[in-house]
Amino acid sequence: MIHIALLGFGVVGSGTAEVLTKNRSLIEKHSGKQIEIKYILDLRDFPDHPLGNRVVHDFNLILNDPEISVVAEMMGGSHPAYEFTKAALAAGKHVVTSNKEVVANFGVELLDVAREHGVNYLFEASVGGGIPIIRPLQNDFAPDNILSVSGILNGTTNYILSKMKNDGAEFADALRQAREKGYAEADPTADIEGLDAARKIVILCALAFGVLIPPSEIEVEGITKITSDQVAVAESLGCAVKLIGHTERIGDRVLAQVCPHLVPASNPIHHVEDVFNGILVNSDPLGKTFFYGAGAGKLPTAGAIVADILNATSSDLVLPVWKRAEKNEIAGSRERNVRRAFVLPGCAKCAERAKPVFGFEQYVVQEGAFAFLSRPMTGEEVENALRELGKEPVWTLPVLD
Ligand code: HSE
């Protein structure tokens, strides 16, 4: 019998209890293990819940109970989640979590504490909700050289961008609809400004390249400035606008960034609609591998927590080795050699002049402007090209091929 404690009984915490109750016999059959929720830590009481009698308000009860072998942290926010996690690991308890903020900011230290005390710290639920992405990256890609990881890592913004594309809605209207559906939080800032995706891409970057860059040190741009006009131009170029978290190795440095990209139909990420997530891993020798599924939501995320509880107790240590990125190990988006979408002011004659400079054949004419997808270019090459043409772009975004 595995005795566990749930920290936080919100959406993911109560979902975990639901999955453990609903699928009890299935879990026992597959894993040969019985999981018993002994404590639920929350500020609130839940007198009407069948597990209401397990609710406690003092974390020390959990910490000092030798019967508790796994703590599932689903509180959200950095504090006191970080302090509770560290204390539980130091007390020799495995910790599993959906809390990307804690993993992204304190992952290096918490993995070290876990290693020191011979316990696991697992976080499958922190990125991509129910999509298995953390464990595959850590285990199954071990023989591969990972070149890049790119994906739609936030369901709320993908819902908004899908609405803008499919219904021609403006951002504010699509956000209102996301709120009505219960996807967007009362304060949707972390989603629409790209901060939630930033926390997730730094975790994927650390898994792919072994260095954790604090989310505050990466370039992040959300979707608040995207207009329905831009979405329509992207469509005329055969692309969808998607908020992408991207990480790649550039020389001996690592880039991680979040910003809107134009994604051509040839990329499976183009077709990820609504609140779904999709993550593309490019590695050698495997090539491109695509992960798709429910990136958010109560039960999918809870399923990943339960899988981690089972893994924490059935494996030897399965901890990645990360180090904190030094400043000189972090690349900027300017160094990225990538195709880019441009809208430049001018007429068809200007477009013809721009063709050899930006390396494109086809373009779309708009009122007083033309749009095209360039050859792969670094930021410096873009600046030189624009200088040569004497133009400032109306807008430009990277392309995710
Ligand atoms: N707000 C997040 C999203 C929840 O929309 O994807 C999952 O992390």
mmCIF file of C-alpha atoms and ligand atoms in Angstrom:
data_model
loop_
_atom_site.group_PDB
_atom_site.id
_atom_site.type_symbol
_atom_site.label_atom_id
_atom_site.label_comp_id
_atom_site.label_asym_id
_atom_site.label_seq_id
_atom_site.Cartn_x
_atom_site.Cartn_y
_atom_site.Cartn_z
ATOM 1 C CA MET A 1 0.000 0.000 0.000
ATOM 2 C CA ILE A 2 1.334 3.446 -0.984
ATOM 3 C CA HIS A 3 0.187 6.149 1.390
ATOM 4 C CA ILE A 4 0.118 9.560 -0.227
ATOM 5 C CA ALA A 5 -0.679 13.168 0.648
ATOM 6 C CA LEU A 6 -2.226 15.662 -1.750
ATOM 7 C CA LEU A 7 -1.077 19.254 -1.327
ATOM 8 C CA GLY A 8 -3.859 21.416 -2.744
ATOM 9 C CA PHE A 9 -7.419 20.301 -3.451
ATOM 10 C CA GLY A 10 -8.227 22.610 -6.352
ATOM 11 C CA VAL A 11 -8.800 21.508 -9.948
ATOM 12 C CA VAL A 12 -5.825 19.128 -10.294
ATOM 13 C CA GLY A 13 -5.874 17.951 -6.645
ATOM 14 C CA SER A 14 -9.546 16.991 -6.672
ATOM 15 C CA GLY A 15 -9.056 15.501 -10.153
ATOM 16 C CA THR A 16 -6.293 13.277 -8.770
ATOM 17 C CA ALA A 17 -8.629 11.998 -6.048
ATOM 18 C CA GLU A 18 -11.261 11.382 -8.739
ATOM 19 C CA VAL A 19 -8.894 9.406 -10.992
ATOM 20 C CA LEU A 20 -7.614 7.356 -8.037
ATOM 21 C CA THR A 21 -11.180 6.546 -6.949
ATOM 22 C CA LYS A 22 -12.707 5.949 -10.396
ATOM 23 C CA ASN A 23 -9.830 3.876 -11.776
ATOM 24 C CA ARG A 24 -8.822 2.167 -8.539
ATOM 25 C CA SER A 25 -9.153 -1.418 -9.802
ATOM 26 C CA LEU A 26 -7.585 -0.585 -13.174
ATOM 27 C CA ILE A 27 -4.587 1.055 -11.471
ATOM 28 C CA GLU A 28 -4.198 -1.935 -9.149
ATOM 29 C CA LYS A 29 -4.433 -4.354 -12.062
ATOM 30 C CA HIS A 30 -1.847 -2.493 -14.161
ATOM 31 C CA SER A 31 0.634 -1.611 -11.462
ATOM 32 C CA GLY A 32 -0.025 -4.180 -8.751
ATOM 33 C CA LYS A 33 -0.143 -1.282 -6.298
ATOM 34 C CA GLN A 34 -2.787 0.175 -4.037
ATOM 35 C CA ILE A 35 -2.717 3.917 -3.471
ATOM 36 C CA GLU A 36 -4.336 5.376 -0.392
ATOM 37 C CA ILE A 37 -4.898 9.118 0.072
ATOM 38 C CA LYS A 38 -4.123 9.642 3.738
ATOM 39 C CA TYR A 39 -4.060 13.443 3.852
ATOM 40 C CA ILE A 40 -5.333 16.344 1.788
ATOM 41 C CA LEU A 41 -3.711 19.654 2.679
ATOM 42 C CA ASP A 42 -5.762 22.734 1.867
ATOM 43 C CA LEU A 43 -6.715 26.016 3.492
ATOM 44 C CA ARG A 44 -10.369 25.099 2.986
ATOM 45 C CA ASP A 45 -12.527 22.296 4.388
ATOM 46 C CA PHE A 46 -14.558 19.997 2.169
ATOM 47 C CA PRO A 47 -17.205 18.574 4.544
ATOM 48 C CA ASP A 48 -19.383 17.257 1.690
ATOM 49 C CA HIS A 49 -16.597 15.463 -0.155
ATOM 50 C CA PRO A 50 -16.254 11.683 0.453
ATOM 51 C CA LEU A 51 -12.595 12.337 1.357
ATOM 52 C CA GLY A 52 -13.461 15.373 3.501
ATOM 53 C CA ASN A 53 -12.232 13.589 6.645
ATOM 54 C CA ARG A 54 -8.684 13.441 5.224
ATOM 55 C CA VAL A 55 -8.375 17.234 5.018
ATOM 56 C CA VAL A 56 -5.704 18.782 7.230
ATOM 57 C CA HIS A 57 -4.349 22.304 7.529
ATOM 58 C CA ASP A 58 -0.928 21.612 9.035
ATOM 59 C CA PHE A 59 1.795 20.461 6.636
ATOM 60 C CA ASN A 60 3.884 19.123 9.545
ATOM 61 C CA LEU A 61 1.380 16.287 10.059
ATOM 62 C CA ILE A 62 2.337 15.029 6.592
ATOM 63 C CA LEU A 63 6.035 15.728 6.960
ATOM 64 C CA ASN A 64 6.285 13.847 10.250
ATOM 65 C CA ASP A 65 4.220 10.825 9.217
ATOM 66 C CA PRO A 66 6.667 8.027 8.228
ATOM 67 C CA GLU A 67 3.868 6.165 6.469
ATOM 68 C CA ILE A 68 3.634 8.869 3.761
ATOM 69 C CA SER A 69 5.986 7.917 0.934
ATOM 70 C CA VAL A 70 4.678 10.229 -1.822
ATOM 71 C CA VAL A 71 3.572 13.848 -1.685
ATOM 72 C CA ALA A 72 1.656 15.182 -4.712
ATOM 73 C CA GLU A 73 2.081 18.965 -4.849
ATOM 74 C CA MET A 74 -0.706 20.681 -6.807
ATOM 75 C CA MET A 75 -0.935 23.989 -4.971
ATOM 76 C CA GLY A 76 0.223 26.298 -7.765
ATOM 77 C CA GLY A 77 2.369 29.383 -7.229
ATOM 78 C CA SER A 78 5.918 29.373 -5.902
ATOM 79 C CA HIS A 79 5.314 29.753 -2.159
ATOM 80 C CA PRO A 80 4.820 27.816 0.011
ATOM 81 C CA ALA A 81 4.867 25.072 -2.668
ATOM 82 C CA TYR A 82 8.671 25.325 -3.026
ATOM 83 C CA GLU A 83 9.292 25.191 0.748
ATOM 84 C CA PHE A 84 6.901 22.231 1.216
ATOM 85 C CA THR A 85 8.499 20.363 -1.700
ATOM 86 C CA LYS A 86 12.009 20.882 -0.379
ATOM 87 C CA ALA A 87 11.018 19.792 3.128
ATOM 88 C CA ALA A 88 9.219 16.673 1.857
ATOM 89 C CA LEU A 89 12.205 15.633 -0.294
ATOM 90 C CA ALA A 90 14.607 16.237 2.583
ATOM 91 C CA ALA A 91 12.367 14.053 4.764
ATOM 92 C CA GLY A 92 12.859 11.194 2.271
ATOM 93 C CA LYS A 93 9.471 11.427 0.546
ATOM 94 C CA HIS A 94 9.030 11.287 -3.223
ATOM 95 C CA VAL A 95 7.369 14.420 -4.616
ATOM 96 C CA VAL A 96 5.334 14.599 -7.827
ATOM 97 C CA THR A 97 3.943 17.895 -9.104
ATOM 98 C CA SER A 98 1.957 19.771 -11.723
ATOM 99 C CA ASN A 99 3.521 23.050 -10.564
ATOM 100 C CA LYS A 100 5.540 24.390 -13.527
ATOM 101 C CA GLU A 101 6.352 27.614 -11.690
ATOM 102 C CA VAL A 102 8.260 25.698 -9.012
ATOM 103 C CA VAL A 103 9.997 23.332 -11.476
ATOM 104 C CA ALA A 104 10.980 26.202 -13.802
ATOM 105 C CA ASN A 105 12.391 28.381 -11.024
ATOM 106 C CA PHE A 106 13.763 25.895 -8.485
ATOM 107 C CA GLY A 107 14.161 22.670 -10.508
ATOM 108 C CA VAL A 108 17.964 22.482 -10.278
ATOM 109 C CA GLU A 109 18.017 22.812 -6.500
ATOM 110 C CA LEU A 110 15.038 20.499 -5.892
ATOM 111 C CA LEU A 111 16.497 17.756 -8.104
ATOM 112 C CA ASP A 112 19.739 18.038 -6.118
ATOM 113 C CA VAL A 113 17.869 17.739 -2.811
ATOM 114 C CA ALA A 114 15.972 14.711 -4.163
ATOM 115 C CA ARG A 115 19.206 13.046 -5.291
ATOM 116 C CA GLU A 116 20.852 13.737 -1.948
ATOM 117 C CA HIS A 117 18.006 11.988 -0.125
ATOM 118 C CA GLY A 118 17.516 9.122 -2.574
ATOM 119 C CA VAL A 119 13.987 10.058 -3.623
ATOM 120 C CA ASN A 120 12.282 11.042 -6.881
ATOM 121 C CA TYR A 121 11.030 14.472 -7.923
ATOM 122 C CA LEU A 122 8.745 13.966 -10.937
ATOM 123 C CA PHE A 123 6.798 16.581 -12.908
ATOM 124 C CA GLU A 124 5.109 14.966 -15.918
ATOM 125 C CA ALA A 125 1.962 17.042 -15.252
ATOM 126 C CA SER A 126 3.837 20.362 -15.392
ATOM 127 C CA VAL A 127 4.067 20.531 -19.215
ATOM 128 C CA GLY A 128 1.460 19.485 -21.750
ATOM 129 C CA GLY A 129 -1.099 18.417 -19.095
ATOM 130 C CA GLY A 130 -1.888 14.763 -19.807
ATOM 131 C CA ILE A 131 0.488 14.401 -22.773
ATOM 132 C CA PRO A 132 3.435 12.148 -21.896
ATOM 133 C CA ILE A 133 6.348 14.419 -22.855
ATOM 134 C CA ILE A 134 8.645 14.747 -19.816
ATOM 135 C CA ARG A 135 9.372 11.038 -19.384
ATOM 136 C CA PRO A 136 9.827 10.361 -23.143
ATOM 137 C CA LEU A 137 12.240 13.307 -23.419
ATOM 138 C CA GLN A 138 14.197 12.107 -20.432
ATOM 139 C CA ASN A 139 14.221 8.384 -21.167
ATOM 140 C CA ASP A 140 13.373 7.543 -24.746
ATOM 141 C CA PHE A 141 15.406 10.336 -26.327
ATOM 142 C CA ALA A 142 18.499 9.479 -24.282
ATOM 143 C CA PRO A 143 20.255 7.922 -27.326
ATOM 144 C CA ASP A 144 19.266 10.888 -29.533
ATOM 145 C CA ASN A 145 20.878 14.249 -30.070
ATOM 146 C CA ILE A 146 17.979 16.665 -29.545
ATOM 147 C CA LEU A 147 18.199 19.589 -31.978
ATOM 148 C CA SER A 148 15.056 21.491 -31.049
ATOM 149 C CA VAL A 149 11.750 21.259 -29.203
ATOM 150 C CA SER A 150 8.854 23.483 -30.293
ATOM 151 C CA GLY A 151 5.236 23.495 -29.375
ATOM 152 C CA ILE A 152 1.885 24.881 -28.442
ATOM 153 C CA LEU A 153 2.188 24.741 -24.670
ATOM 154 C CA ASN A 154 -0.817 26.798 -23.610
ATOM 155 C CA GLY A 155 -4.391 25.713 -24.259
ATOM 156 C CA THR A 156 -6.081 29.027 -23.480
ATOM 157 C CA THR A 157 -4.119 31.029 -26.055
ATOM 158 C CA ASN A 158 -4.510 28.274 -28.636
ATOM 159 C CA TYR A 159 -8.280 28.444 -28.121
ATOM 160 C CA ILE A 160 -8.167 32.231 -28.634
ATOM 161 C CA LEU A 161 -6.035 31.989 -31.801
ATOM 162 C CA SER A 162 -8.283 29.202 -33.176
ATOM 163 C CA LYS A 163 -11.335 31.435 -32.658
ATOM 164 C CA MET A 164 -9.568 34.337 -34.405
ATOM 165 C CA LYS A 165 -8.720 32.095 -37.362
ATOM 166 C CA ASN A 166 -11.945 30.146 -37.710
ATOM 167 C CA ASP A 167 -14.486 32.862 -36.827
ATOM 168 C CA GLY A 168 -12.551 36.007 -37.749
ATOM 169 C CA ALA A 169 -12.888 37.154 -34.118
ATOM 170 C CA GLU A 170 -10.689 39.930 -32.712
ATOM 171 C CA PHE A 171 -8.458 39.104 -29.744
ATOM 172 C CA ALA A 172 -10.682 40.754 -27.094
ATOM 173 C CA ASP A 173 -13.773 38.923 -28.304
ATOM 174 C CA ALA A 174 -11.983 35.563 -28.479
ATOM 175 C CA LEU A 175 -10.634 36.115 -24.936
ATOM 176 C CA ARG A 176 -14.172 36.817 -23.729
ATOM 177 C CA GLN A 177 -15.310 33.513 -25.255
ATOM 178 C CA ALA A 178 -12.400 31.666 -23.599
ATOM 179 C CA ARG A 179 -13.540 33.143 -20.282
ATOM 180 C CA GLU A 180 -17.150 32.121 -20.873
ATOM 181 C CA LYS A 181 -16.010 28.554 -21.570
ATOM 182 C CA GLY A 182 -14.037 28.551 -18.323
ATOM 183 C CA TYR A 183 -10.679 28.141 -20.089
ATOM 184 C CA ALA A 184 -9.176 31.516 -19.190
ATOM 185 C CA GLU A 185 -8.559 32.383 -15.551
ATOM 186 C CA ALA A 186 -10.165 35.454 -13.950
ATOM 187 C CA ASP A 187 -6.704 37.000 -14.443
ATOM 188 C CA PRO A 188 -5.545 35.576 -17.783
ATOM 189 C CA THR A 189 -2.234 37.515 -17.808
ATOM 190 C CA ALA A 190 0.068 34.479 -17.429
ATOM 191 C CA ASP A 191 -1.612 32.783 -20.412
ATOM 192 C CA ILE A 192 -2.004 35.666 -22.872
ATOM 193 C CA GLU A 193 1.356 37.298 -22.103
ATOM 194 C CA GLY A 194 3.141 33.979 -22.690
ATOM 195 C CA LEU A 195 4.418 33.510 -19.110
ATOM 196 C CA ASP A 196 2.770 30.107 -18.648
ATOM 197 C CA ALA A 197 4.329 28.881 -21.915
ATOM 198 C CA ALA A 198 7.680 30.390 -20.826
ATOM 199 C CA ARG A 199 7.715 28.267 -17.652
ATOM 200 C CA LYS A 200 6.969 25.193 -19.746
ATOM 201 C CA ILE A 201 9.564 25.802 -22.480
ATOM 202 C CA VAL A 202 12.366 26.301 -19.937
ATOM 203 C CA ILE A 203 11.487 22.890 -18.459
ATOM 204 C CA LEU A 204 11.595 21.295 -21.930
ATOM 205 C CA CYS A 205 14.863 23.148 -22.639
ATOM 206 C CA ALA A 206 16.388 21.742 -19.448
ATOM 207 C CA LEU A 207 15.287 18.211 -20.355
ATOM 208 C CA ALA A 208 16.633 18.564 -23.906
ATOM 209 C CA PHE A 209 19.911 20.363 -23.175
ATOM 210 C CA GLY A 210 20.576 19.985 -19.441
ATOM 211 C CA VAL A 211 20.506 23.710 -18.612
ATOM 212 C CA LEU A 212 17.662 25.443 -16.819
ATOM 213 C CA ILE A 213 17.190 29.079 -17.832
ATOM 214 C CA PRO A 214 15.021 31.064 -15.409
ATOM 215 C CA PRO A 215 11.761 32.025 -17.205
ATOM 216 C CA SER A 216 12.496 35.689 -16.410
ATOM 217 C CA GLU A 217 15.661 35.486 -18.560
ATOM 218 C CA ILE A 218 14.088 34.304 -21.808
ATOM 219 C CA GLU A 219 12.445 36.406 -24.514
ATOM 220 C CA VAL A 220 8.671 36.200 -24.132
ATOM 221 C CA GLU A 221 5.953 37.776 -26.251
ATOM 222 C CA GLY A 222 2.294 36.840 -25.869
ATOM 223 C CA ILE A 223 -0.663 37.171 -28.227
ATOM 224 C CA THR A 224 -2.260 40.417 -27.063
ATOM 225 C CA LYS A 225 -1.043 42.338 -30.129
ATOM 226 C CA ILE A 226 -2.203 39.754 -32.690
ATOM 227 C CA THR A 227 -5.000 41.124 -34.901
ATOM 228 C CA SER A 228 -7.547 39.320 -37.067
ATOM 229 C CA ASP A 229 -5.898 41.050 -40.082
ATOM 230 C CA GLN A 230 -2.587 39.403 -39.218
ATOM 231 C CA VAL A 231 -4.296 36.026 -38.868
ATOM 232 C CA ALA A 232 -5.887 36.514 -42.306
ATOM 233 C CA VAL A 233 -2.538 37.457 -43.929
ATOM 234 C CA ALA A 234 -0.964 34.366 -42.340
ATOM 235 C CA GLU A 235 -3.735 32.264 -43.863
ATOM 236 C CA SER A 236 -3.135 33.769 -47.293
ATOM 237 C CA LEU A 237 0.493 32.623 -46.902
ATOM 238 C CA GLY A 238 -0.733 29.081 -46.069
ATOM 239 C CA CYS A 239 0.040 29.479 -42.351
ATOM 240 C CA ALA A 240 -1.694 29.660 -38.970
ATOM 241 C CA VAL A 241 -0.579 32.035 -36.210
ATOM 242 C CA LYS A 242 0.338 29.969 -33.136
ATOM 243 C CA LEU A 243 1.909 30.891 -29.805
ATOM 244 C CA ILE A 244 5.036 28.738 -29.821
ATOM 245 C CA GLY A 245 7.525 27.862 -27.129
ATOM 246 C CA HIS A 246 10.766 27.045 -28.904
ATOM 247 C CA THR A 247 14.159 25.835 -27.751
ATOM 248 C CA GLU A 248 17.217 24.896 -29.778
ATOM 249 C CA ARG A 249 20.958 24.627 -29.502
ATOM 250 C CA ILE A 250 22.860 27.368 -31.376
ATOM 251 C CA GLY A 251 26.554 26.544 -31.412
ATOM 252 C CA ASP A 252 27.530 25.917 -27.804
ATOM 253 C CA ARG A 253 24.646 28.005 -26.446
ATOM 254 C CA VAL A 254 20.962 27.379 -25.933
ATOM 255 C CA LEU A 255 17.979 29.468 -27.022
ATOM 256 C CA ALA A 256 14.567 29.333 -25.359
ATOM 257 C CA GLN A 257 11.812 31.746 -26.350
ATOM 258 C CA VAL A 258 8.061 32.191 -26.557
ATOM 259 C CA CYS A 259 6.394 34.254 -29.276
ATOM 260 C CA PRO A 260 3.750 34.018 -31.985
ATOM 261 C CA HIS A 261 4.983 32.131 -35.062
ATOM 262 C CA LEU A 262 3.525 31.460 -38.485
ATOM 263 C CA VAL A 263 3.138 27.699 -38.867
ATOM 264 C CA PRO A 264 2.727 26.229 -42.385
ATOM 265 C CA ALA A 265 0.218 23.432 -43.015
ATOM 266 C CA SER A 266 3.091 20.971 -43.560
ATOM 267 C CA ASN A 267 3.850 21.140 -39.808
ATOM 268 C CA PRO A 268 1.454 19.062 -37.636
ATOM 269 C CA ILE A 269 1.397 21.944 -35.117
ATOM 270 C CA HIS A 270 -0.574 23.954 -37.714
ATOM 271 C CA HIS A 271 -3.511 21.592 -37.192
ATOM 272 C CA VAL A 272 -3.594 21.742 -33.375
ATOM 273 C CA GLU A 273 -6.820 23.593 -32.627
ATOM 274 C CA ASP A 274 -8.861 24.653 -29.633
ATOM 275 C CA VAL A 275 -7.404 23.998 -26.154
ATOM 276 C CA PHE A 276 -5.160 21.170 -27.332
ATOM 277 C CA ASN A 277 -1.358 21.197 -27.083
ATOM 278 C CA GLY A 278 1.151 19.841 -29.616
ATOM 279 C CA ILE A 279 4.904 19.428 -29.205
ATOM 280 C CA LEU A 280 7.411 18.633 -31.949
ATOM 281 C CA VAL A 281 10.807 17.191 -31.026
ATOM 282 C CA ASN A 282 13.492 17.245 -33.699
ATOM 283 C CA SER A 283 16.340 14.883 -32.942
ATOM 284 C CA ASP A 284 19.091 12.919 -34.579
ATOM 285 C CA PRO A 285 18.804 10.128 -35.656
ATOM 286 C CA LEU A 286 15.062 9.896 -34.950
ATOM 287 C CA GLY A 287 13.983 12.982 -36.918
ATOM 288 C CA LYS A 288 10.712 14.743 -36.107
ATOM 289 C CA THR A 289 8.414 13.242 -33.447
ATOM 290 C CA PHE A 290 5.057 14.810 -32.666
ATOM 291 C CA PHE A 291 3.196 14.686 -29.330
ATOM 292 C CA TYR A 292 -0.446 15.787 -29.309
ATOM 293 C CA GLY A 293 -3.269 15.789 -26.778
ATOM 294 C CA ALA A 294 -5.062 17.412 -23.872
ATOM 295 C CA GLY A 295 -2.568 19.964 -22.581
ATOM 296 C CA ALA A 296 -4.728 21.234 -19.756
ATOM 297 C CA GLY A 297 -7.823 20.269 -17.816
ATOM 298 C CA LYS A 298 -8.656 18.508 -14.576
ATOM 299 C CA LEU A 299 -8.614 14.798 -15.385
ATOM 300 C CA PRO A 300 -5.879 14.696 -18.077
ATOM 301 C CA THR A 301 -3.477 16.569 -15.776
ATOM 302 C CA ALA A 302 -4.531 14.416 -12.814
ATOM 303 C CA GLY A 303 -3.784 11.304 -14.894
ATOM 304 C CA ALA A 304 -0.190 12.493 -15.317
ATOM 305 C CA ILE A 305 0.058 12.999 -11.529
ATOM 306 C CA VAL A 306 -1.141 9.432 -10.893
ATOM 307 C CA ALA A 307 1.321 8.049 -13.468
ATOM 308 C CA ASP A 308 4.115 9.895 -11.629
ATOM 309 C CA ILE A 309 2.987 8.510 -8.255
ATOM 310 C CA LEU A 310 3.257 4.984 -9.682
ATOM 311 C CA ASN A 311 6.621 5.724 -11.329
ATOM 312 C CA ALA A 312 8.063 7.405 -8.244
ATOM 313 C CA THR A 313 7.563 4.249 -6.246
ATOM 314 C CA SER A 314 8.431 1.660 -8.867
ATOM 315 C CA SER A 315 11.691 2.983 -10.269
ATOM 316 C CA ASP A 316 15.119 3.572 -8.976
ATOM 317 C CA LEU A 317 15.989 7.248 -9.134
ATOM 318 C CA VAL A 318 14.804 8.708 -12.440
ATOM 319 C CA LEU A 319 16.117 12.212 -11.960
ATOM 320 C CA PRO A 320 17.603 14.305 -14.768
ATOM 321 C CA VAL A 321 20.852 16.150 -14.130
ATOM 322 C CA TRP A 322 20.398 19.877 -14.723
ATOM 323 C CA LYS A 323 22.557 22.904 -14.137
ATOM 324 C CA ARG A 324 21.523 26.528 -13.998
ATOM 325 C CA ALA A 325 22.391 28.319 -17.243
ATOM 326 C CA GLU A 326 25.192 30.880 -17.068
ATOM 327 C CA LYS A 327 24.537 34.150 -18.918
ATOM 328 C CA ASN A 328 27.080 33.253 -21.632
ATOM 329 C CA GLU A 329 25.292 29.943 -22.290
ATOM 330 C CA ILE A 330 22.028 31.646 -23.287
ATOM 331 C CA ALA A 331 21.471 32.532 -26.966
ATOM 332 C CA GLY A 332 19.164 35.353 -28.117
ATOM 333 C CA SER A 333 16.428 35.039 -30.746
ATOM 334 C CA ARG A 334 18.513 37.283 -33.044
ATOM 335 C CA GLU A 335 20.946 34.387 -33.490
ATOM 336 C CA ARG A 336 18.231 32.041 -34.695
ATOM 337 C CA ASN A 337 18.569 31.126 -38.373
ATOM 338 C CA VAL A 338 14.905 30.769 -39.298
ATOM 339 C CA ARG A 339 12.472 31.556 -42.090
ATOM 340 C CA ARG A 340 10.474 34.649 -41.267
ATOM 341 C CA ALA A 341 7.142 36.090 -42.360
ATOM 342 C CA PHE A 342 7.187 39.753 -43.360
ATOM 343 C CA VAL A 343 4.661 42.359 -44.284
ATOM 344 C CA LEU A 344 6.584 45.229 -45.905
ATOM 345 C CA PRO A 345 5.108 48.501 -47.133
ATOM 346 C CA GLY A 346 5.236 48.940 -50.917
ATOM 347 C CA CYS A 347 3.867 47.817 -54.251
ATOM 348 C CA ALA A 348 4.365 44.771 -56.519
ATOM 349 C CA LYS A 349 7.467 46.472 -57.983
ATOM 350 C CA CYS A 350 9.014 46.700 -54.487
ATOM 351 C CA ALA A 351 8.152 43.019 -53.929
ATOM 352 C CA GLU A 352 10.073 42.081 -57.070
ATOM 353 C CA ARG A 353 13.068 44.057 -55.774
ATOM 354 C CA ALA A 354 12.805 42.324 -52.367
ATOM 355 C CA LYS A 355 12.718 38.790 -53.836
ATOM 356 C CA PRO A 356 16.473 38.147 -54.178
ATOM 357 C CA VAL A 357 17.248 40.000 -50.938
ATOM 358 C CA PHE A 358 14.910 37.867 -48.800
ATOM 359 C CA GLY A 359 15.005 34.772 -51.028
ATOM 360 C CA PHE A 360 11.314 34.213 -51.790
ATOM 361 C CA GLU A 361 9.346 33.488 -54.954
ATOM 362 C CA GLN A 362 5.731 34.001 -53.988
ATOM 363 C CA TYR A 363 4.140 36.914 -52.238
ATOM 364 C CA VAL A 364 0.708 38.240 -51.425
ATOM 365 C CA VAL A 365 -0.216 41.817 -52.255
ATOM 366 C CA GLN A 366 -2.181 43.797 -49.739
ATOM 367 C CA GLU A 367 -3.334 47.392 -49.733
ATOM 368 C CA GLY A 368 -0.038 49.307 -49.901
ATOM 369 C CA ALA A 369 1.982 46.337 -48.679
ATOM 370 C CA PHE A 370 3.160 42.860 -49.611
ATOM 371 C CA ALA A 371 3.610 39.722 -47.508
ATOM 372 C CA PHE A 372 5.997 36.811 -47.966
ATOM 373 C CA LEU A 373 7.945 34.052 -46.209
ATOM 374 C CA SER A 374 11.703 34.591 -46.408
ATOM 375 C CA ARG A 375 14.580 32.125 -46.629
ATOM 376 C CA PRO A 376 16.120 31.192 -43.250
ATOM 377 C CA MET A 377 17.761 34.361 -41.876
ATOM 378 C CA THR A 378 19.424 35.462 -38.650
ATOM 379 C CA GLY A 379 18.437 38.736 -37.017
ATOM 380 C CA GLU A 380 21.565 40.381 -38.405
ATOM 381 C CA GLU A 381 20.762 39.235 -41.946
ATOM 382 C CA VAL A 382 17.235 40.629 -41.566
ATOM 383 C CA GLU A 383 18.585 44.021 -40.472
ATOM 384 C CA ASN A 384 20.989 44.112 -43.440
ATOM 385 C CA ALA A 385 18.237 43.133 -45.871
ATOM 386 C CA LEU A 386 15.843 45.782 -44.556
ATOM 387 C CA ARG A 387 18.600 48.403 -44.719
ATOM 388 C CA GLU A 388 19.350 47.444 -48.329
ATOM 389 C CA LEU A 389 15.690 47.923 -49.242
ATOM 390 C CA GLY A 390 15.263 51.006 -47.036
ATOM 391 C CA LYS A 391 12.155 49.544 -45.389
ATOM 392 C CA GLU A 392 10.686 49.028 -41.918
ATOM 393 C CA PRO A 393 8.367 46.008 -41.685
ATOM 394 C CA VAL A 394 4.694 46.500 -40.822
ATOM 395 C CA TRP A 395 5.229 43.274 -38.871
ATOM 396 C CA THR A 396 7.459 40.228 -38.919
ATOM 397 C CA LEU A 397 7.224 36.881 -37.131
ATOM 398 C CA PRO A 398 9.329 33.703 -37.262
ATOM 399 C CA VAL A 399 8.082 30.694 -39.226
ATOM 400 C CA LEU A 400 7.986 27.234 -37.635
ATOM 401 C CA ASP A 401 8.736 24.728 -40.399
HETATM 402 N N1 HSE B 1 -3.621 27.877 -18.264
HETATM 403 C C1 HSE B 1 -2.937 26.724 -18.766
HETATM 404 C C2 HSE B 1 -3.329 26.521 -20.237
HETATM 405 C C3 HSE B 1 -3.289 25.521 -17.933
HETATM 406 O O1 HSE B 1 -4.242 27.193 -20.714
HETATM 407 O O2 HSE B 1 -2.702 25.721 -20.921
HETATM 408 C C4 HSE B 1 -2.373 24.359 -18.119
HETATM 409 O O3 HSE B 1 -1.079 24.624 -17.696
#
